[in-house]
Short mmCIF file of C-alpha atoms in Angstrom, two decimals:
data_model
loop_
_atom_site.label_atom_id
_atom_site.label_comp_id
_atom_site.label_asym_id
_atom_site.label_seq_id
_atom_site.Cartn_x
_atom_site.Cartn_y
_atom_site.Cartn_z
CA UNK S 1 0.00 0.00 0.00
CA UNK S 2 2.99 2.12 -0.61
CA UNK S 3 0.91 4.83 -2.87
CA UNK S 4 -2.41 4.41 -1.27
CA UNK S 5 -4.83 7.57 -0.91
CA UNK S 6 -8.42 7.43 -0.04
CA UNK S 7 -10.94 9.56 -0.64
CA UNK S 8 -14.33 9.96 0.89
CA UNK S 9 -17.38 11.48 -1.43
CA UNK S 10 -20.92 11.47 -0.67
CA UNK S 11 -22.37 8.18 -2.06
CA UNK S 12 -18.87 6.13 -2.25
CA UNK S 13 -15.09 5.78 -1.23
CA UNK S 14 -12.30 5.88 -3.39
CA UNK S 15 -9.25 3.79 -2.93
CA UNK S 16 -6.45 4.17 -5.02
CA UNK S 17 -2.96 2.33 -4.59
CA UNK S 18 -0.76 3.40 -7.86
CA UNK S 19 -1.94 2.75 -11.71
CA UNK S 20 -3.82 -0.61 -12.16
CA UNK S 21 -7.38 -1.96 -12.81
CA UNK S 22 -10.46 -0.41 -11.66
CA UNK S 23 -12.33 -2.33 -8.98
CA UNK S 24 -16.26 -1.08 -9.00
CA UNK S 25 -18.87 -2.31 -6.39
CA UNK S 26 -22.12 -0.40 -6.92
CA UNK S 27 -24.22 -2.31 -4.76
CA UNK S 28 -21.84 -2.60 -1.42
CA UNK S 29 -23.92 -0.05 0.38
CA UNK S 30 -25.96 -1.12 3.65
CA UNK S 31 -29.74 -2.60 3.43
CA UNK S 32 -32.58 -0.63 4.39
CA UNK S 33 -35.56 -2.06 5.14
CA UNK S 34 -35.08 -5.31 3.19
CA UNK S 35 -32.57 -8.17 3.36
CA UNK S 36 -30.39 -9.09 0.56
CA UNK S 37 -30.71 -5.86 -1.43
CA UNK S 38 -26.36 -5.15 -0.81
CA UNK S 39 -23.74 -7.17 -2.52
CA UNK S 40 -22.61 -9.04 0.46
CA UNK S 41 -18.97 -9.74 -0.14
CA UNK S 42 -18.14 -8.05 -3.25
CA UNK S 43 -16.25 -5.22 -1.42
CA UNK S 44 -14.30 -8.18 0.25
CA UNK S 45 -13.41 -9.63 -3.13
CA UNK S 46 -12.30 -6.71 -4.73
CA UNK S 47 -10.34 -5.38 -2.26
CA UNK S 48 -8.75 -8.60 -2.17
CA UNK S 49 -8.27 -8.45 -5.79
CA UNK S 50 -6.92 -4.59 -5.58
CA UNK S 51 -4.61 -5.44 -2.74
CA UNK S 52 -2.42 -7.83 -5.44
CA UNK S 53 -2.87 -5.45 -8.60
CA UNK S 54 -2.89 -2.07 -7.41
CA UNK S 55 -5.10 0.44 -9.17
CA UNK S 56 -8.24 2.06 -7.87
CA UNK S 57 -11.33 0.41 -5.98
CA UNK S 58 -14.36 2.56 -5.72
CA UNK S 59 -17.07 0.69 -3.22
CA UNK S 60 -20.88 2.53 -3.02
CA UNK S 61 -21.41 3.43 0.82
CA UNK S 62 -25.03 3.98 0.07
CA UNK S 63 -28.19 2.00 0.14
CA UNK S 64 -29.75 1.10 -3.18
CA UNK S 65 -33.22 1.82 -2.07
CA UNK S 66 -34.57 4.66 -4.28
CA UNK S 67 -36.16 6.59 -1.56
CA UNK S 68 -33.01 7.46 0.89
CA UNK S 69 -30.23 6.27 -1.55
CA UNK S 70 -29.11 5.58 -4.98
CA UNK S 71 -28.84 2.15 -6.98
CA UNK S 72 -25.72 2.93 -8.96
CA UNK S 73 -26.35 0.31 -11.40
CA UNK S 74 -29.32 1.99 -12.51
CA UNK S 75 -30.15 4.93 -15.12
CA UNK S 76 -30.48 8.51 -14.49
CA UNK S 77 -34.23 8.90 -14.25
CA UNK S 78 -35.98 12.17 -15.72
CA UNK S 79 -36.60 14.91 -12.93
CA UNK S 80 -40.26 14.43 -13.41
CA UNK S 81 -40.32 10.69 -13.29
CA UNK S 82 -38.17 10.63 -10.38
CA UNK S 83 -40.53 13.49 -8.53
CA UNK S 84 -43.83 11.25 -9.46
CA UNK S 85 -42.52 7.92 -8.24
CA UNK S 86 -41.85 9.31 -5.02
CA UNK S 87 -45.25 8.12 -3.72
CA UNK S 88 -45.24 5.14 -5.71
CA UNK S 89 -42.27 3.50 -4.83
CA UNK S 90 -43.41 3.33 -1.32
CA UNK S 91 -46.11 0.36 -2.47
CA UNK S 92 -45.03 -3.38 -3.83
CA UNK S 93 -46.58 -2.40 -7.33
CA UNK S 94 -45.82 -3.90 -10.66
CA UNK S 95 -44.71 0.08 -11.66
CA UNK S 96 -42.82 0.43 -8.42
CA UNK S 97 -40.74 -2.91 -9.31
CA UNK S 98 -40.84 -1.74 -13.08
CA UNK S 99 -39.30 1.46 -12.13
CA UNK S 100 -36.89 -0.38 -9.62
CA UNK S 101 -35.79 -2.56 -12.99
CA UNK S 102 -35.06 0.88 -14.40
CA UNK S 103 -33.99 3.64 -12.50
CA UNK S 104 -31.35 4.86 -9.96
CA UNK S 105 -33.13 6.97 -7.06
CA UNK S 106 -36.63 8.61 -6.68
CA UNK S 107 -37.05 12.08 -5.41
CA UNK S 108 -39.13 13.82 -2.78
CA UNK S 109 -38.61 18.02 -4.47
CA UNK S 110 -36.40 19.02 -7.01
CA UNK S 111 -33.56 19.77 -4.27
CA UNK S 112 -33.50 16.19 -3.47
CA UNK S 113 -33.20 15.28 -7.70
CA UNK S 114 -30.48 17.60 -8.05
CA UNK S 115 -28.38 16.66 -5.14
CA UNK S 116 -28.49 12.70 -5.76
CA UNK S 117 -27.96 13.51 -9.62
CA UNK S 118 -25.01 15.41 -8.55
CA UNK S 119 -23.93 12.20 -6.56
CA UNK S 120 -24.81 9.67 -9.50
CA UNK S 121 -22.69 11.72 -11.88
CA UNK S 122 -19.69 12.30 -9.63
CA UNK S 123 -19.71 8.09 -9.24
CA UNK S 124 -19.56 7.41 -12.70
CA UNK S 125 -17.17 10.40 -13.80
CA UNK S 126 -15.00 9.09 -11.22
CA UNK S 127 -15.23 5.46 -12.70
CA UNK S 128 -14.89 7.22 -16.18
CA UNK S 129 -11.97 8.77 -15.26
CA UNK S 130 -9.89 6.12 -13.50
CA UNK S 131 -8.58 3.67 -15.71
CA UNK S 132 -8.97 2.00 -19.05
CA UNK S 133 -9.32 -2.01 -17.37
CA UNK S 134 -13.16 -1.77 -15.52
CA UNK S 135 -14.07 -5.02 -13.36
CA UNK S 136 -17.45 -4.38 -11.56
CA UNK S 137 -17.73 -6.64 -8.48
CA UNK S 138 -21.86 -7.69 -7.72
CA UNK S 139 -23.02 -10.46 -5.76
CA UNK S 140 -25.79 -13.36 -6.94
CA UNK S 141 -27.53 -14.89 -3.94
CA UNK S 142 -27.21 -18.48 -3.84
CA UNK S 143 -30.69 -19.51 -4.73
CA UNK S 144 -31.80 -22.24 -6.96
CA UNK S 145 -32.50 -19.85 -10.14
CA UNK S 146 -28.46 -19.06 -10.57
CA UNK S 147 -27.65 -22.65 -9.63
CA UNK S 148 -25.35 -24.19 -10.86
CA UNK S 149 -23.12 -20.94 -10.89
CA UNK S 150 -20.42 -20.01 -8.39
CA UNK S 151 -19.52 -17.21 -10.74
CA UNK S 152 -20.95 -15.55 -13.67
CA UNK S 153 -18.68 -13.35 -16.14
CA UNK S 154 -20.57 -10.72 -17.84
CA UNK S 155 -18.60 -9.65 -21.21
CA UNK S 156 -21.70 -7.52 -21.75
CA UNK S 157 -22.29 -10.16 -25.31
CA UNK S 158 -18.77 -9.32 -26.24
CA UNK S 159 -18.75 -5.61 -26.43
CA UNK S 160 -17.03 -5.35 -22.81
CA UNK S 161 -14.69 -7.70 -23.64
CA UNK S 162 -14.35 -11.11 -26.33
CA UNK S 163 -17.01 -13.16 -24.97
CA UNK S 164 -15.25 -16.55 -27.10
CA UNK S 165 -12.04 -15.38 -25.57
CA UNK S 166 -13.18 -15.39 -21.79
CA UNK S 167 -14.98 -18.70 -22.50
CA UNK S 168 -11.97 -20.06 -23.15
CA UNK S 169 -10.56 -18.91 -19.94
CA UNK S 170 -13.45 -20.50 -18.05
CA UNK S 171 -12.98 -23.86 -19.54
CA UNK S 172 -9.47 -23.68 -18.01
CA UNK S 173 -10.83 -22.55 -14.60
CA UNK S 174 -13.47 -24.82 -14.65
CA UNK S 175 -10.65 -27.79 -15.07
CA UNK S 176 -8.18 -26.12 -12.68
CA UNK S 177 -10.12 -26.74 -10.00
CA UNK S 178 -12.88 -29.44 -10.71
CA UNK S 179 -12.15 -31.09 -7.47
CA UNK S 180 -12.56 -28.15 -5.62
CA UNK S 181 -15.45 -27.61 -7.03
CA UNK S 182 -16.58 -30.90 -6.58
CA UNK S 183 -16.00 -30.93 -2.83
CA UNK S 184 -17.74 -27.28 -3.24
CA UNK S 185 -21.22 -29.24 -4.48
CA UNK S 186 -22.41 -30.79 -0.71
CA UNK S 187 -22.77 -27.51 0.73
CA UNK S 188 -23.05 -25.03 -1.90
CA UNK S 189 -26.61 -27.09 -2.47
CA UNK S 190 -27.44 -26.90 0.99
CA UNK S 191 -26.96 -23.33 1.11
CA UNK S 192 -29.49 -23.16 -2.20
CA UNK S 193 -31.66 -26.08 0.10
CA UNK S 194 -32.64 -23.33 2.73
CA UNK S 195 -32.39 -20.44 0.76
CA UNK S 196 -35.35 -21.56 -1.05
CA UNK S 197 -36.99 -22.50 2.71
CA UNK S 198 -36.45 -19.06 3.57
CA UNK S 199 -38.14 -18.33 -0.10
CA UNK S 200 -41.31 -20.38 1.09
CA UNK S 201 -41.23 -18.75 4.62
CA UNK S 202 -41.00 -15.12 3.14
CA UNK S 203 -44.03 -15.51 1.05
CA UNK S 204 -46.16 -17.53 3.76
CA UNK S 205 -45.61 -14.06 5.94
CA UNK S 206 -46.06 -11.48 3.29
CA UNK S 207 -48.77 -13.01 0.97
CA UNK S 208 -50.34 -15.30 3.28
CA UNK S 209 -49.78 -18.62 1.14
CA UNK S 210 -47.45 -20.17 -1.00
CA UNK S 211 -49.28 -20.29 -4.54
CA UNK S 212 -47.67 -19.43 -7.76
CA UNK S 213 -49.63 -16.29 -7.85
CA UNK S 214 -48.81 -15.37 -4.13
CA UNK S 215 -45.14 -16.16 -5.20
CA UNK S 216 -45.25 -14.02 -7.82
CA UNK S 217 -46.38 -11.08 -6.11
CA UNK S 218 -43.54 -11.60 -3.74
CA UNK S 219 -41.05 -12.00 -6.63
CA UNK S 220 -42.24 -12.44 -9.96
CA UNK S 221 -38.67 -12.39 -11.34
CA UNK S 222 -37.32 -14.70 -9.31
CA UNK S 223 -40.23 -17.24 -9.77
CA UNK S 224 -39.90 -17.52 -13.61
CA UNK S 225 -36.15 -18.20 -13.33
CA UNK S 226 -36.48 -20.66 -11.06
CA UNK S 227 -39.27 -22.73 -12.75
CA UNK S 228 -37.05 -22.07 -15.80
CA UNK S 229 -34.19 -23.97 -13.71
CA UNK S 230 -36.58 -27.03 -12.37
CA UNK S 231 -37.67 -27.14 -16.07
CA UNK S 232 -34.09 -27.80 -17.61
CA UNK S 233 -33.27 -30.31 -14.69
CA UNK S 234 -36.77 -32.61 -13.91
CA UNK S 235 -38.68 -34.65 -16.69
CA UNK S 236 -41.80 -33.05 -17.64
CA UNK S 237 -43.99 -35.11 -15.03
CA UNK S 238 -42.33 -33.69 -12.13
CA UNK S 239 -42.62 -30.13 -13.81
CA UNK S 240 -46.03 -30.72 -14.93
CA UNK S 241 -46.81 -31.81 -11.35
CA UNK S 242 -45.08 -28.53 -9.80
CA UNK S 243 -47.22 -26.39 -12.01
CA UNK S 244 -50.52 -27.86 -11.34
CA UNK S 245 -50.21 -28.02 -7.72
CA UNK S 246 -47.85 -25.23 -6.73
CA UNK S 247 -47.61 -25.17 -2.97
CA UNK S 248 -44.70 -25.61 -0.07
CA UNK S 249 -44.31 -29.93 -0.44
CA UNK S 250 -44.49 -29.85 -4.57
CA UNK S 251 -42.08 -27.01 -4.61
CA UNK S 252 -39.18 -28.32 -2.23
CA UNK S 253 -39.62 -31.42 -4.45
CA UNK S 254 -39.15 -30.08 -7.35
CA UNK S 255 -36.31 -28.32 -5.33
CA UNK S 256 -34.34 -31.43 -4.57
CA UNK S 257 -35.20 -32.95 -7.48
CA UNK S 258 -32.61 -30.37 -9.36
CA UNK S 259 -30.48 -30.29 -6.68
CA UNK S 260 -29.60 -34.13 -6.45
CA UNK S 261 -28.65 -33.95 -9.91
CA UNK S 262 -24.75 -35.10 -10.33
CA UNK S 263 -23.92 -31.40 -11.42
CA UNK S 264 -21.25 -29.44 -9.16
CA UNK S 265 -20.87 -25.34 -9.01
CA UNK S 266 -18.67 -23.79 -11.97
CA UNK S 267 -18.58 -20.84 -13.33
CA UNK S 268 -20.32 -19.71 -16.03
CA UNK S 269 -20.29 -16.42 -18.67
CA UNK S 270 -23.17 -15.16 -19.18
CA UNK S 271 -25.63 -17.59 -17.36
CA UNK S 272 -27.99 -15.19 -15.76
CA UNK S 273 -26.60 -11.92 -15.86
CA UNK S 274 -26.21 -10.43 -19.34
CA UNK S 275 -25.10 -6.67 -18.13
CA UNK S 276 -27.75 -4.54 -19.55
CA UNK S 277 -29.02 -3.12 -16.39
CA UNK S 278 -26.69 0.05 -16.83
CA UNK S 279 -25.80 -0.68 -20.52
CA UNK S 280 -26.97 3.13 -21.21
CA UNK S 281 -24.61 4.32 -18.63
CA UNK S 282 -21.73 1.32 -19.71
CA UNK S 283 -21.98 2.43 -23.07
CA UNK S 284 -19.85 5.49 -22.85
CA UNK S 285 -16.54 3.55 -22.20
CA UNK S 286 -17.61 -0.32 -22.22
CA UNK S 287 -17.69 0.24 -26.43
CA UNK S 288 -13.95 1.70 -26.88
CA UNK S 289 -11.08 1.09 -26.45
CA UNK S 290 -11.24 -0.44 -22.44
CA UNK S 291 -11.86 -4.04 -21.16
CA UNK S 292 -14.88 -3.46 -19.50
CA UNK S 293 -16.70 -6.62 -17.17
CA UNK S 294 -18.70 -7.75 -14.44
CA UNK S 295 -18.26 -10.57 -12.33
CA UNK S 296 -21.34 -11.42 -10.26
CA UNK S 297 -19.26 -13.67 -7.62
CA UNK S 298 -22.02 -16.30 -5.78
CA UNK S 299 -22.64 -15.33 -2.13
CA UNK S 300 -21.82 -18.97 -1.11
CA UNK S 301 -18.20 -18.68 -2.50
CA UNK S 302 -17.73 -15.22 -0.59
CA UNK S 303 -18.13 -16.47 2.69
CA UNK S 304 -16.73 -19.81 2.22
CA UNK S 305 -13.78 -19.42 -0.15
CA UNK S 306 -12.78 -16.12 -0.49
CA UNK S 307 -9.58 -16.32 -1.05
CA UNK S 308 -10.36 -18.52 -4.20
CA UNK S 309 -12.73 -15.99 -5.44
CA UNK S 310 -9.94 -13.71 -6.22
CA UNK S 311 -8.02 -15.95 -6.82
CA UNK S 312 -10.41 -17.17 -10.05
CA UNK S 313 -11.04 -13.30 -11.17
CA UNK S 314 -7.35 -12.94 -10.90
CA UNK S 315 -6.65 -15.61 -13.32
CA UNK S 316 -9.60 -14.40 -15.26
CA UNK S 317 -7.90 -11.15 -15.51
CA UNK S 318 -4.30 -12.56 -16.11
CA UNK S 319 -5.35 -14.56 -19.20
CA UNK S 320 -7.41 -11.62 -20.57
CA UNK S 321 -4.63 -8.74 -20.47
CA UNK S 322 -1.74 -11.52 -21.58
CA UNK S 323 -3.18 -11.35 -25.20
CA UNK S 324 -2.05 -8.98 -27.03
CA UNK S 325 -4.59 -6.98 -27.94
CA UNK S 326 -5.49 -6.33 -24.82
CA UNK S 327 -2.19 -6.22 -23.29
CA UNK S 328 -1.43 -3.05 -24.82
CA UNK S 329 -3.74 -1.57 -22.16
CA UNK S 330 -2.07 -3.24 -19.52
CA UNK S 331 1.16 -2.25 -20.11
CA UNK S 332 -0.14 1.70 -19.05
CA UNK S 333 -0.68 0.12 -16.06
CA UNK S 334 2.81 -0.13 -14.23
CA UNK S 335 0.90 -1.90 -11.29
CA UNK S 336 -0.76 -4.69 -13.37
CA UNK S 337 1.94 -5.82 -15.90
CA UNK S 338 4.58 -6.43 -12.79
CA UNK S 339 1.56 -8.47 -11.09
CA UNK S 340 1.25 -10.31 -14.69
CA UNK S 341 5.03 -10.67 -14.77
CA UNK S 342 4.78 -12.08 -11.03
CA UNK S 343 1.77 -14.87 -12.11
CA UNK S 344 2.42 -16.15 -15.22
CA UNK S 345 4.48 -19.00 -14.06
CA UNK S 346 1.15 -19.76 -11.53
CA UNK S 347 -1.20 -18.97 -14.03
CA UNK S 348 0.70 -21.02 -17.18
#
C-alpha cells in the first residue's frame, strides 16, 4: 500500500494504490428495510483483488433503495419521473418494481433530484476517469434460479470484452479446480436447500400462502427463473406436477429434485446476468477502447472461499490482459503488468 490515498465522497469511497485496474462495487452499500438488497462480499473480493494489482477500488457506501439512496447500477431517471414515483415507490406495485428494474433513485422536491444527480454523476465520472481495465464486483444470492453458478462473467455479449475469448478462460478454470469444485457441491446445495426455505417462509408471511400467484407477487422475477431452472433439470412429469399443484411440499420437491442432480458449481459467462441493467450508462466507455466486465461472484463462495474468489477473477484477468490486444492496455498500467510478470508461471 505504498501509494495508497483514499478519498471519501458522498455516495462512495475511493481507494487508489498506484496505476492498475479499476475495482467497481455499486451495490456494497448497507440494506434498508429489506434483506439481501447489498452485494454481500463483493467489497471483500475486490479489495482482495486490488490489494495484489494495485489500481483504484471505488465501493458505493449507500443503500440502493430509491427513496433514501441511490442504486448505482441503474439509469439517471428524468426529474419528473423521479418526482412522481416518489409516492409510488413506497407500495409493492408492478410500476414500483418496473421502475426499480429501471432507474437509480426517486425524489421527494427538485432539491432532493439535483443533489443525488449530482452524486450519480460524480460516481460514474469518477469510474470514467480512473482507468482504461473496468471489473465491476456484484453479488448473486445463492438460490436455486443461478444454480449451478459459483460465478458468472458478464462480457456484456462481447462488447465489454471477447465473450469466445473469456470462455476459453473459463474452460481452463473450470478444469483447474474441478475437485474443488466438486467438494464445493455438498454444501453449496445446501446453502441453495434453505435459501429456497427461507423463499417459502418469506411468502407464507407477506402473501399469506405459498401459490404461484402469491409467489409471484412476492417475486415475480425470481419465480420464472427458477421454474425455468426445475424445467431444464426434472422430466416433464415432475414439472407438470409442480405447475398444477404449486404449494410448499411440490415445490421443495421439485427443489431437490434439481439439486440431487450429479452437477457441481462452476462458473459460467453469461448464465444469468447479461449486463444490460446500466448498458446506457456502460456504453460510454464499455464500447472503446477499455476491457470493460462484471463478475457477479455467488454469495456462497464469498463467505466460504474467499480467497479462491480472487483468486479465479485474478486468473480471469491474467489470461485476458496476456493477449495482445489487450495487453497493450495493460502495459499503461505499471501496477498490473509487474503483477502479470509475477503470475504467469502460476497462471501457465
Amino acid at each position: 500500500m505504498r501509494f495508497l490515498e483514499t478519498e471519501h465522497h458522498e455516495g462512495f469511497c475511493i481507494y487508489r494504490n498506484g496505476h492498475g485496474p479499476v475495482w467497481v462495487c455499486p451495490h456494497a452499500g448497507p440494506s434498508i428495510k429489506r434483506m439481501g438488497t447489498r452485494d454481500s462480499g463483493s467489497d471483500a473480493i475486490a479489495s482482495l483483488c486490488w490489494s495484489k494489482t494495485g489500481g483504484t477500488l471505488i465501493i458505493s457506501n449507500t443503500p440502493r433503495n430509491r427513496v433514501v439512496g441511490i442504486d448505482f447500477n441503474r439509469h439517471l431517471p428524468p426529474k419528473d419521473m423521479a418526482l412522481i414515483f416518489w409516492d409510488i415507490m413506497t407500495s409493492n406495485s408492478e410500476r414500483a418494481e418496473w421502475y426499480r428494474s429501471n432507474y437509480a433513485f426517486v425524489a421527494k422536491n427538485e432539491e432532493d433530484y439535483e443533489r443525488k444527480r449530482s452524486i450519480y454523476e460524480e460516481f460514474w465520472n469518477s469510474v470514467k476517469g480512473a482507468g482504461n481495465i473496468i471489473i465491476f464486483m456484484h453479488t448473486q444470492n445463492t438460490t436455486l434460479k443461478n444454480f449451478p453458478s459459483l460465478m458468472d462473467v458478464i462480457t456484456y455479449k462481447g462488447d465489454g470484452v471477447d465473450k469466445n475469448l473469456v470462455s476459453e478462460i473459463v474452460d481452463e478454470i473450470n478444469n483447474k479446480y474441478e475437485l474443488m469444485f466438486k467438494k464445493m457441491e455438498k454444501p453449496y446445495k445446501n446453502a441453495i436447500f434453505l435459501e429456497e426455505l427461507r423463499f417459502i417462509n418469506d411468502v407464507l408471511r407477506k402473501r399469506g400462502e405459498f401459490t404461484l400467484e402469491a409467489a409471484k407477487r412476492y417475486s415475480k422475477a425470481r419465480v420464472v427463473k427458477t421454474i425455468g431452472v426445475i424445467k431444464k433439470y426434472v422430466d416433464s412429469e415432475a414439472y407438470e406436477g409442480l405447475i398444477e399443484r404449486f404449494n410448499e411440499r411440490e415445490f421443495m420437491k421439485a427443489v431437490m429434485l434439481v439439486l440431487r442432480k450429479d452437477i457441481a458449481p462452476k462458473v459460467t459467462v453469461e448464465l444469468n446476468f447479461f449486463g444490460d441493467m446500466a448498458k446506457k450508462i456502460k456504453k460510454l466507455f464499455v464500447f472503446k477502447k477499455n476491457i470493460v466486465m462484471d463478475i457477479e461472484l455467488n454469495l456462497f463462495l464469498n463467505k466460504w472461499y474467499p480467497d479462491i474468489a480472487a483468486s479465479i477473477v485474478l486468473h480471469i484477468l491474467s489470461r485476458i490482459t496476456s493477449i495482445e490486444r489487450y495487453r497493450k492496455l495493460a502495459i499503461k498500467q505499471t501496477r498490473i503488468t509487474n503483477f502479470l510478470d509475477r503470475t504467469s508461471s502460476i497462471f501457465s
